[in-house]
Tab-separated table of C-alpha atoms and ligand atoms in Angstrom:
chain	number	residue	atom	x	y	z
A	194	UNK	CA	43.645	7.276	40.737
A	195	UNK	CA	45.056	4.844	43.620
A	196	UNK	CA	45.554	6.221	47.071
A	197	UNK	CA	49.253	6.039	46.652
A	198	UNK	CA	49.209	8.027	43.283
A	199	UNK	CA	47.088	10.586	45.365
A	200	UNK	CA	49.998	10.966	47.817
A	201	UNK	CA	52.573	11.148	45.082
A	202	UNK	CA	50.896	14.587	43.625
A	203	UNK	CA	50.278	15.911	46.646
A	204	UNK	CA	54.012	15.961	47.600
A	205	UNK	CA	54.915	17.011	44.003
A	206	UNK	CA	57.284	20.344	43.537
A	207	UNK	CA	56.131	21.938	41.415
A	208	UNK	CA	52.279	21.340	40.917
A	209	UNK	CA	51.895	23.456	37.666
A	210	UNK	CA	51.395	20.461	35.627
A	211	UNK	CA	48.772	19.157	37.714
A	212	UNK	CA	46.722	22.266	37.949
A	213	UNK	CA	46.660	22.560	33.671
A	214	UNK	CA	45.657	18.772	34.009
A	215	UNK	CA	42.615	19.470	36.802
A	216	UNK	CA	41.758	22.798	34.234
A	217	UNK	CA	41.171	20.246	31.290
A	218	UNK	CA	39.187	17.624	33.282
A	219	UNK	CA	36.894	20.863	34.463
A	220	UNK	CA	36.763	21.728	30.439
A	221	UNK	CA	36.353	18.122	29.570
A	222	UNK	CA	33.499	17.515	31.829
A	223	UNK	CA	32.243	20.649	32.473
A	224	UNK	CA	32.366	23.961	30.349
A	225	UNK	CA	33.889	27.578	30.810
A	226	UNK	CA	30.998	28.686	32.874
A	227	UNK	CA	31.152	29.496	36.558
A	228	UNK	CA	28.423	29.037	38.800
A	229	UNK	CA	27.623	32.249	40.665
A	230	UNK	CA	25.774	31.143	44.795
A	231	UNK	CA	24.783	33.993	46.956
A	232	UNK	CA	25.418	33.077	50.526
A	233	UNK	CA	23.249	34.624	53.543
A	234	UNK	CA	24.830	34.157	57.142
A	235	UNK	CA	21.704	34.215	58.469
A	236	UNK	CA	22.778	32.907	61.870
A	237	UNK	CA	25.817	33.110	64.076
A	238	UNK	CA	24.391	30.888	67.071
A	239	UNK	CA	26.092	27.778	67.533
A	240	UNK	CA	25.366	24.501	69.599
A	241	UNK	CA	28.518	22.924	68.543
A	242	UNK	CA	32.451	23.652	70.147
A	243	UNK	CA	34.655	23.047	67.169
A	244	UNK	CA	37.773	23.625	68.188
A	245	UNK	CA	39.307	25.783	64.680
A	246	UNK	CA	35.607	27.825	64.606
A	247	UNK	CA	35.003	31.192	65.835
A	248	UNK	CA	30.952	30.271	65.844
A	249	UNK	CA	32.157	27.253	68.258
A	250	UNK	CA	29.402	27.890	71.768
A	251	UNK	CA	32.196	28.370	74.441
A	252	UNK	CA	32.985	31.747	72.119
A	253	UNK	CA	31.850	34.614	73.940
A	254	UNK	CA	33.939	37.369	71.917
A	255	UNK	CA	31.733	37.705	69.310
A	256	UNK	CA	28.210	39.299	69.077
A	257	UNK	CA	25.762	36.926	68.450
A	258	UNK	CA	22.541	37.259	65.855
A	259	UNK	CA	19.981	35.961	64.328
A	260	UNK	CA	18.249	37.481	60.878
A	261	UNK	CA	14.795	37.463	61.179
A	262	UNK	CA	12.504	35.222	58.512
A	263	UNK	CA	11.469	38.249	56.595
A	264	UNK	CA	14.920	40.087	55.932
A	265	UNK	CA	16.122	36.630	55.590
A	266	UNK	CA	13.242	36.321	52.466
A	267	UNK	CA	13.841	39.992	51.414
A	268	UNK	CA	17.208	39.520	50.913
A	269	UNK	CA	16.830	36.375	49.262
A	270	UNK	CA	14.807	38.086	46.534
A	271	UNK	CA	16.955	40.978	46.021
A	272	UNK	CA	19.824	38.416	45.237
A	273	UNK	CA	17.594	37.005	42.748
A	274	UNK	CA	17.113	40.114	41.320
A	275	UNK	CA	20.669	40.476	40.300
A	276	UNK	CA	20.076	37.330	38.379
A	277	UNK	CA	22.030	34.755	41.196
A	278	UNK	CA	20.186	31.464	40.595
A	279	UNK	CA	21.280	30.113	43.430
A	280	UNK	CA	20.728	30.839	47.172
A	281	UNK	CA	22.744	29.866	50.179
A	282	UNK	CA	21.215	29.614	53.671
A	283	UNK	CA	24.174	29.136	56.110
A	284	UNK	CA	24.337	29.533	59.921
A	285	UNK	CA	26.071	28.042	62.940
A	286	UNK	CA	24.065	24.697	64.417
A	287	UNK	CA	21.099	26.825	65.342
A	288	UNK	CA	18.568	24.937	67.321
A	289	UNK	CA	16.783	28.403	67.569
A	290	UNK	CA	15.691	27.818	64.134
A	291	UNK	CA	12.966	25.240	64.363
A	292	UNK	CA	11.784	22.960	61.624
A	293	UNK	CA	9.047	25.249	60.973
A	294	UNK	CA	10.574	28.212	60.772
A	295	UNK	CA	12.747	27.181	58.371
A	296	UNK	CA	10.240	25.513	56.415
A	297	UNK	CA	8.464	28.215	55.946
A	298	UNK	CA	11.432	30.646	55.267
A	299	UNK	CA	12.627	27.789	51.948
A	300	UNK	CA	8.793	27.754	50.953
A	301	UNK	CA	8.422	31.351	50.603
A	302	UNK	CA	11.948	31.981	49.249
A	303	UNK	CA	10.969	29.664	46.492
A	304	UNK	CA	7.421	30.200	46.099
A	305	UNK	CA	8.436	33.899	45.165
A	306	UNK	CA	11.710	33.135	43.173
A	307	UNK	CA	10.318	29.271	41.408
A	308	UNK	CA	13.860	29.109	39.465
A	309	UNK	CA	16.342	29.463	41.704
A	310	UNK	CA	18.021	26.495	43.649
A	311	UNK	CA	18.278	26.710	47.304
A	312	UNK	CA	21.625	25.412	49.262
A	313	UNK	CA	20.834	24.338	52.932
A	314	UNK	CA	24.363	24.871	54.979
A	315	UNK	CA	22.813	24.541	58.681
A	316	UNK	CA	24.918	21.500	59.946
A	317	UNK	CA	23.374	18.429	61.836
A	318	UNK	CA	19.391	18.109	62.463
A	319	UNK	CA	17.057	15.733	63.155
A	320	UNK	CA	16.430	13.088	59.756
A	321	UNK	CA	12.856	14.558	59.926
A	322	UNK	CA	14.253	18.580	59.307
A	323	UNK	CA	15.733	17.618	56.498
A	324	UNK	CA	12.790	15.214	54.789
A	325	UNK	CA	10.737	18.536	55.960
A	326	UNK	CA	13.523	20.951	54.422
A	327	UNK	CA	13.418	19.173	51.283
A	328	UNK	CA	9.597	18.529	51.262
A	329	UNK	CA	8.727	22.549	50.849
A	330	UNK	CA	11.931	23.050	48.017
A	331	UNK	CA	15.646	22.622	49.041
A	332	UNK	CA	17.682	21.198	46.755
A	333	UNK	CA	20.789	21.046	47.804
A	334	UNK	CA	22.883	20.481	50.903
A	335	UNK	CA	26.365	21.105	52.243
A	336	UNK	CA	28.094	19.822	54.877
A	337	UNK	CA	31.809	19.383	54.565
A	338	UNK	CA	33.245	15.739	56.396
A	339	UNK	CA	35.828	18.252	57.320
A	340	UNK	CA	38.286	15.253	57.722
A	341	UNK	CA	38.346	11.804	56.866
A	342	UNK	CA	40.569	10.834	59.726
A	343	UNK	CA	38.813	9.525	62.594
A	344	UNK	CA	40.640	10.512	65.535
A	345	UNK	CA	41.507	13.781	64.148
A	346	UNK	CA	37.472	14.536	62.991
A	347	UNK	CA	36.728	13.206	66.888
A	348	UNK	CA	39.669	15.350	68.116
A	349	UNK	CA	38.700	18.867	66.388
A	350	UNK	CA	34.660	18.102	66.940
A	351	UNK	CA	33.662	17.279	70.521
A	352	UNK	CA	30.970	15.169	70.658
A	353	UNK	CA	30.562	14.739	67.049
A	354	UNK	CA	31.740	11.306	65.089
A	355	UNK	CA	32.597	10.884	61.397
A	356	UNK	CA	30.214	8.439	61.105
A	357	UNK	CA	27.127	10.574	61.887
A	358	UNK	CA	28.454	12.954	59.190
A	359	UNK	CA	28.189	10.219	56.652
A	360	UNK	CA	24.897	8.680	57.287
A	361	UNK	CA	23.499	12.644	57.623
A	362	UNK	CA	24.954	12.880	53.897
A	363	UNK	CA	23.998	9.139	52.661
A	364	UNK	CA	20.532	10.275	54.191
A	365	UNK	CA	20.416	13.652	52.075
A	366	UNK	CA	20.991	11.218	49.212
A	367	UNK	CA	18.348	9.115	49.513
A	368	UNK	CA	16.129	12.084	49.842
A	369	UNK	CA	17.797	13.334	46.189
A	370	UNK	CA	19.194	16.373	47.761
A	371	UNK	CA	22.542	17.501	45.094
A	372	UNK	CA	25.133	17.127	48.413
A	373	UNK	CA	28.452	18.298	48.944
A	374	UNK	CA	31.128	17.297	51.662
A	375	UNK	CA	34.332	18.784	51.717
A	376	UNK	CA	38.026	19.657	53.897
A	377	UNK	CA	40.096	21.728	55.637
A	378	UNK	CA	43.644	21.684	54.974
A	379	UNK	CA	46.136	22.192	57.033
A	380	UNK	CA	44.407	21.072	60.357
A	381	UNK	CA	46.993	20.665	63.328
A	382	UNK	CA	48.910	16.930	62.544
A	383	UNK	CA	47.146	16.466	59.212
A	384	UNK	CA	48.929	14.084	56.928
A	385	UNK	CA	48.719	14.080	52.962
A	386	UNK	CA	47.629	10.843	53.917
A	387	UNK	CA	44.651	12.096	55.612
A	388	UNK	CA	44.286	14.377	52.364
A	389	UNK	CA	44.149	11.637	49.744
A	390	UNK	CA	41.681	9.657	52.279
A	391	UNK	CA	39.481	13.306	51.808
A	392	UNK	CA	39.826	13.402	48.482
A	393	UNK	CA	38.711	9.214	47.594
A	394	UNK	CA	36.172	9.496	50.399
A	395	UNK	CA	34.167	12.692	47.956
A	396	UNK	CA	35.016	10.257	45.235
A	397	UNK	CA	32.760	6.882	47.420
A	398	UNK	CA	30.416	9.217	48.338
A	399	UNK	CA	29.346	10.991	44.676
A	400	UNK	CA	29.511	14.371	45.650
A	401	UNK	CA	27.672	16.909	43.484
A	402	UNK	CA	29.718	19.364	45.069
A	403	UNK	CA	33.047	20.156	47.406
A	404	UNK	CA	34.490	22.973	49.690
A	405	UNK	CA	38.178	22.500	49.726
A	406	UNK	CA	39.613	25.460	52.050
A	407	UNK	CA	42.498	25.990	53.741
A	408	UNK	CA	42.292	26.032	57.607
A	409	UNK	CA	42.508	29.937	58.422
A	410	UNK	CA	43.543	30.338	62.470
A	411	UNK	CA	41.120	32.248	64.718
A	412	UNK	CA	42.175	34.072	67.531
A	413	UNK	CA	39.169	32.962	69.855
A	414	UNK	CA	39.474	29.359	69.412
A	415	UNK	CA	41.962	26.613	70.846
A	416	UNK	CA	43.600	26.470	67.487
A	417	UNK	CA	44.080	30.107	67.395
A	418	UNK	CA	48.293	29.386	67.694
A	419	UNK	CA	47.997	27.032	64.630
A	420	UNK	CA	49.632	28.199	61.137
A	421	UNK	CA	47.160	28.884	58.307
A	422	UNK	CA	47.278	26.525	55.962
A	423	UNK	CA	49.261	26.641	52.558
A	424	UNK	CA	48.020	27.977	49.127
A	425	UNK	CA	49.748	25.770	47.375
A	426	UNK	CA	48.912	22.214	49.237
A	427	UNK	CA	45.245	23.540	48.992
A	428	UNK	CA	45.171	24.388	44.997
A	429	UNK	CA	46.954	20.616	45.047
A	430	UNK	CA	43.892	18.923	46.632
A	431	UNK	CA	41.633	20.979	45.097
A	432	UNK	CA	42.713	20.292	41.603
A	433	UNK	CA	43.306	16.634	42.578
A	434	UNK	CA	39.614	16.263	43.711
A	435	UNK	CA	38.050	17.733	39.836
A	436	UNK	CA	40.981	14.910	38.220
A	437	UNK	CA	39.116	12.004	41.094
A	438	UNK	CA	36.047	13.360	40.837
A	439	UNK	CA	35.364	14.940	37.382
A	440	UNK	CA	32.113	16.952	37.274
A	441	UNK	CA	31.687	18.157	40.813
A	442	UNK	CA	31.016	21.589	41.479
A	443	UNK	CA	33.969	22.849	43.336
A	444	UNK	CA	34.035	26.590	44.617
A	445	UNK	CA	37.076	28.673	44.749
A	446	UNK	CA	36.414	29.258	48.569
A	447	UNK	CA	36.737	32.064	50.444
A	448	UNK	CA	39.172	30.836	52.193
A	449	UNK	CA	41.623	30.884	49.695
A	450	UNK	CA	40.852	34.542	48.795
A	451	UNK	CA	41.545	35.206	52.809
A	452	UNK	CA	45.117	32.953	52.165
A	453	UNK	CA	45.950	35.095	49.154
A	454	UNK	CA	43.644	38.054	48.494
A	455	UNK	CA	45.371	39.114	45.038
A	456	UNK	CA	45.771	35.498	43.563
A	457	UNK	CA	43.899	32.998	45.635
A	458	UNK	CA	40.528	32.376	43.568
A	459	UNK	CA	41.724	33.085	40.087
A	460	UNK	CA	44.189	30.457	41.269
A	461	UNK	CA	41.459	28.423	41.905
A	462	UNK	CA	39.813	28.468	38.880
A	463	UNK	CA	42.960	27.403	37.133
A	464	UNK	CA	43.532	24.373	38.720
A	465	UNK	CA	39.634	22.754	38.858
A	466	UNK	CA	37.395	25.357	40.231
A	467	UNK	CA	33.961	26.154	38.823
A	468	UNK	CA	31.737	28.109	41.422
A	469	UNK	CA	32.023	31.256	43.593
A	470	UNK	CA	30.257	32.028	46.421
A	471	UNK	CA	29.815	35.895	46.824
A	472	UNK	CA	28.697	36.846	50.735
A	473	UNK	CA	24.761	39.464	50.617
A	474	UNK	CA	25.505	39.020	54.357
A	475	UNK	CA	24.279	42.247	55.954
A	476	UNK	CA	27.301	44.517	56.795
A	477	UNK	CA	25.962	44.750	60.616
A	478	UNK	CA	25.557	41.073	60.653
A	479	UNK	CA	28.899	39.863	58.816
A	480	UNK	CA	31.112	41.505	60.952
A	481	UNK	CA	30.039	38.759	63.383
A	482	UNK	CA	29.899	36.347	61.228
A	483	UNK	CA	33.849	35.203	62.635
A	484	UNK	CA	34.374	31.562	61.584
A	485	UNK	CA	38.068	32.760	61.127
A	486	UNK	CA	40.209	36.182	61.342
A	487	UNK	CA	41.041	38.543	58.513
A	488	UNK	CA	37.587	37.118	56.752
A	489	UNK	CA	38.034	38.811	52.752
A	490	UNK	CA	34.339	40.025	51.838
A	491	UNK	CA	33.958	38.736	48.403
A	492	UNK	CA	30.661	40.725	46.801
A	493	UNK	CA	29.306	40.202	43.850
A	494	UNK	CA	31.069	42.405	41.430
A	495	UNK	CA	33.881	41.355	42.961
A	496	UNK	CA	33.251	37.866	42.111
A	497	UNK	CA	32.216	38.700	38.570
A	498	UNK	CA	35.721	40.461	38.116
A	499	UNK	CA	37.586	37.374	39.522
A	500	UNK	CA	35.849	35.086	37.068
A	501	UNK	CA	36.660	37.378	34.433
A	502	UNK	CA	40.340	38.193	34.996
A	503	UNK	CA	40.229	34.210	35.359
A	504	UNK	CA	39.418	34.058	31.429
A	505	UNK	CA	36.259	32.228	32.291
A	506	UNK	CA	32.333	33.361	31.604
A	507	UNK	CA	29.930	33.833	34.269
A	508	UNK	CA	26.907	30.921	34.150
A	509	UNK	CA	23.685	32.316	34.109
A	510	UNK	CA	22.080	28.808	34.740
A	511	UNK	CA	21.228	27.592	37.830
A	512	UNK	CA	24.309	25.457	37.786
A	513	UNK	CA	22.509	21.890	38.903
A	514	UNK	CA	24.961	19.258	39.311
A	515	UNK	CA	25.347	16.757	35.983
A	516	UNK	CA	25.199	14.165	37.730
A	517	UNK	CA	22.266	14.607	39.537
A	518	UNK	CA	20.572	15.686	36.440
A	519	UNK	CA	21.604	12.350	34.836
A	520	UNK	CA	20.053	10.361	37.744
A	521	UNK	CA	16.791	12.558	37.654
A	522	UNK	CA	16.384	11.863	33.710
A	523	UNK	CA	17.365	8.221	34.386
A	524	UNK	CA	14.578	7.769	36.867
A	525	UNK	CA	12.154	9.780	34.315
A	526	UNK	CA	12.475	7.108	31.891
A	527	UNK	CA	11.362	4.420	33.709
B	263	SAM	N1	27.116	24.894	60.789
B	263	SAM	C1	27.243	24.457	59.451
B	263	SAM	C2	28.097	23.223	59.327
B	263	SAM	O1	28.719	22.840	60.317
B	263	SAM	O2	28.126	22.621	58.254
B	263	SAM	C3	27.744	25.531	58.505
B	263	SAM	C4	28.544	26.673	59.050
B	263	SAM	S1	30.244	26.287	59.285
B	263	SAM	C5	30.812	27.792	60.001
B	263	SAM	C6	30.851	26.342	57.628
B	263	SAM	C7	32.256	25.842	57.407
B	263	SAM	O3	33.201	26.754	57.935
B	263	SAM	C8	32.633	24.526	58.034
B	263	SAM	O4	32.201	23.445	57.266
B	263	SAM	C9	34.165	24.621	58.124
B	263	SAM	O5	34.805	23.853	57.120
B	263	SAM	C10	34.456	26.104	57.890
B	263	SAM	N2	35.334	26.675	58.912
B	263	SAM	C11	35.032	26.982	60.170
B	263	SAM	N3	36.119	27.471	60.813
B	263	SAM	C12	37.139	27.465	59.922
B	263	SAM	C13	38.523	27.832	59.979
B	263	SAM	N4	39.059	28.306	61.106
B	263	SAM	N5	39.277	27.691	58.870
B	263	SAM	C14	38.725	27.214	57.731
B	263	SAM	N6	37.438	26.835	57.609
B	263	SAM	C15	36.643	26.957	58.699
């Protein structure tokens, strides 16, 4: 689909023709299944000052924490007792997680759980972390461009650049990491322009996977006067990005169940979405885990009832990307 096209559906009416479109590409190319990924906050310290997240360093409302290794371990294997194949290890920028710790935190997490797949969400490290990261059994990584637009990436990340973003996921590439990128919509004096530039930069770069979220305001950031963003425009570029990009993995975010607890995610799954990401976050710990207000705690029988009431089966696979299965088997045969 051309740029202009892009822009076209994204200014459409009424978009209910375009999500039944993006829910036969995700039948087409991928299957009825949804992909269930068990997040762990496991860190709410922050080196960076983004200027729409409550983690940003200049906040000093919120409490800060850090899991230790071992409940971070324990808790991984009690997920993987419910039969979650996948684990997600997010956090804030948190230089007080060294290499080594982390290391050994992925090596023991899979050493006791060999099947599952584990998700690195930890933002920007050295090259070396994540050679090391990958070297002891991550397999995936995800961090979201955000925005395509220069000024407005430079503009809402102080002392970050686009460009840094893309090398760190070109990088993840090379190392055969599954990656995902992704947006927020509805960022202060975002265009649809901007929007179809998000959704054919996932297409250059080959995600295996995508976070497509609305922006959600946050009442301790500089944003915090900025309008959420709209259901709607987000199910648009959502179901826009499985039509560009066929057999990514795209989670019904959170996000969108904060924007519209009733409808948002079953939404989702109608118009492209295959994966939900239920929080094991620690009660004491998630309260502070404040990227934006109003945060909905999805569980995971809650997540299990959305994919049902959605008409869709829950996956018990680990969910690996197709693509990145193609390229392993490719390389196998050689
Ligand atoms: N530090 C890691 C990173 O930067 O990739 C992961 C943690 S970060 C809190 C996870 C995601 O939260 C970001 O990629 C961003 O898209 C999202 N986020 C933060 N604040 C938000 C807000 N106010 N509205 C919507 N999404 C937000």
């Amino acid at each position: 689909m051309e740029r202009k096209e892009i822009i076209e559906r994204l200014k459409e009416g009424s978009p209910e023709e375009l999500f039944k479109e993006a829910d036969r590409v995700r039948k087409t190319y991928l299957d009825d299944e949804v992909h269930i990924r068990g997040i762990i906050e496991f860190s709410n310290y922050c080196c960076r000052s983004c200027l729409y997240c409550g983690l940003r360093r200049e906040n000093e409302n919120i409490r800060r924490y850090r899991m230790l290794p071992d409940e971070i371990i324990k808790l991984a294997n009690e997920i993987t007792q419910c039969g979650v194949k996948t684990i997600v290890l997010q956090s804030g920028d948190d230089f007080g997680f060294s290499q080594k710790v982390l290391c050994r935190i992925i090596e023991k997490i899979k050493e006791e759980n060999p099947e599952i797949a584990i998700t690195l969400s930890i933002g920007e490290r050295p090259l070396d972390d994540y050679k090391a990261f990958k070297d002891v059994g991550a397999d995936r990584y995800l961090l979201k461009h955000e925005t395509a637009n220069l000024k407005l990436y430079e503009r809402f990340h102080p002392g970050q650049t686009l460009k840094r973003r893309l090398q760190i996921l070109e990088y993840l590439k090379k190392l055969d990491y599954q990656i995902g990128a992704g947006n927020i919509v509805g960022l202060p004096n975002q265009t649809l322009e901007d929007l179809a530039d998000d959704i054919l930069l996932m297409k250059r770069l080959d995600v295996d996977m995508a976070g497509i979220g609305p922006f959600i305001s946050q009442k301790d950031t500089p944003l915090r006067n900025h309008p959420s963003g709209n259901l709607d425009l987000t199910l648009k570029v959502l179901a826009l990005t499985r039509i560009v990009t066929k057999y990514t993995h795209l989670p019904a975010t959170t996000a969108l169940s904060t924007l519209n607890p009733t409808y948002g995610q079953v939404l989702a799954f109608r118009s492209g979405a295959n994966v939900i990401m239920p929080d094991f976050t620690p009660e004491e710990e998630r309260k502070n885990y404040i990227i934006y207000d109003n945060k909905t705690r999805v569980d995971l029988e809650k997540a299990k009832t959305i994919i049902l009431e959605a008409g869709r089966k829950i996956s018990t696979a680990r969910g690996d990307s197709l693509k990145w299965k193609r390229h392993q088997k490719a390389f196998a045969s050689i």
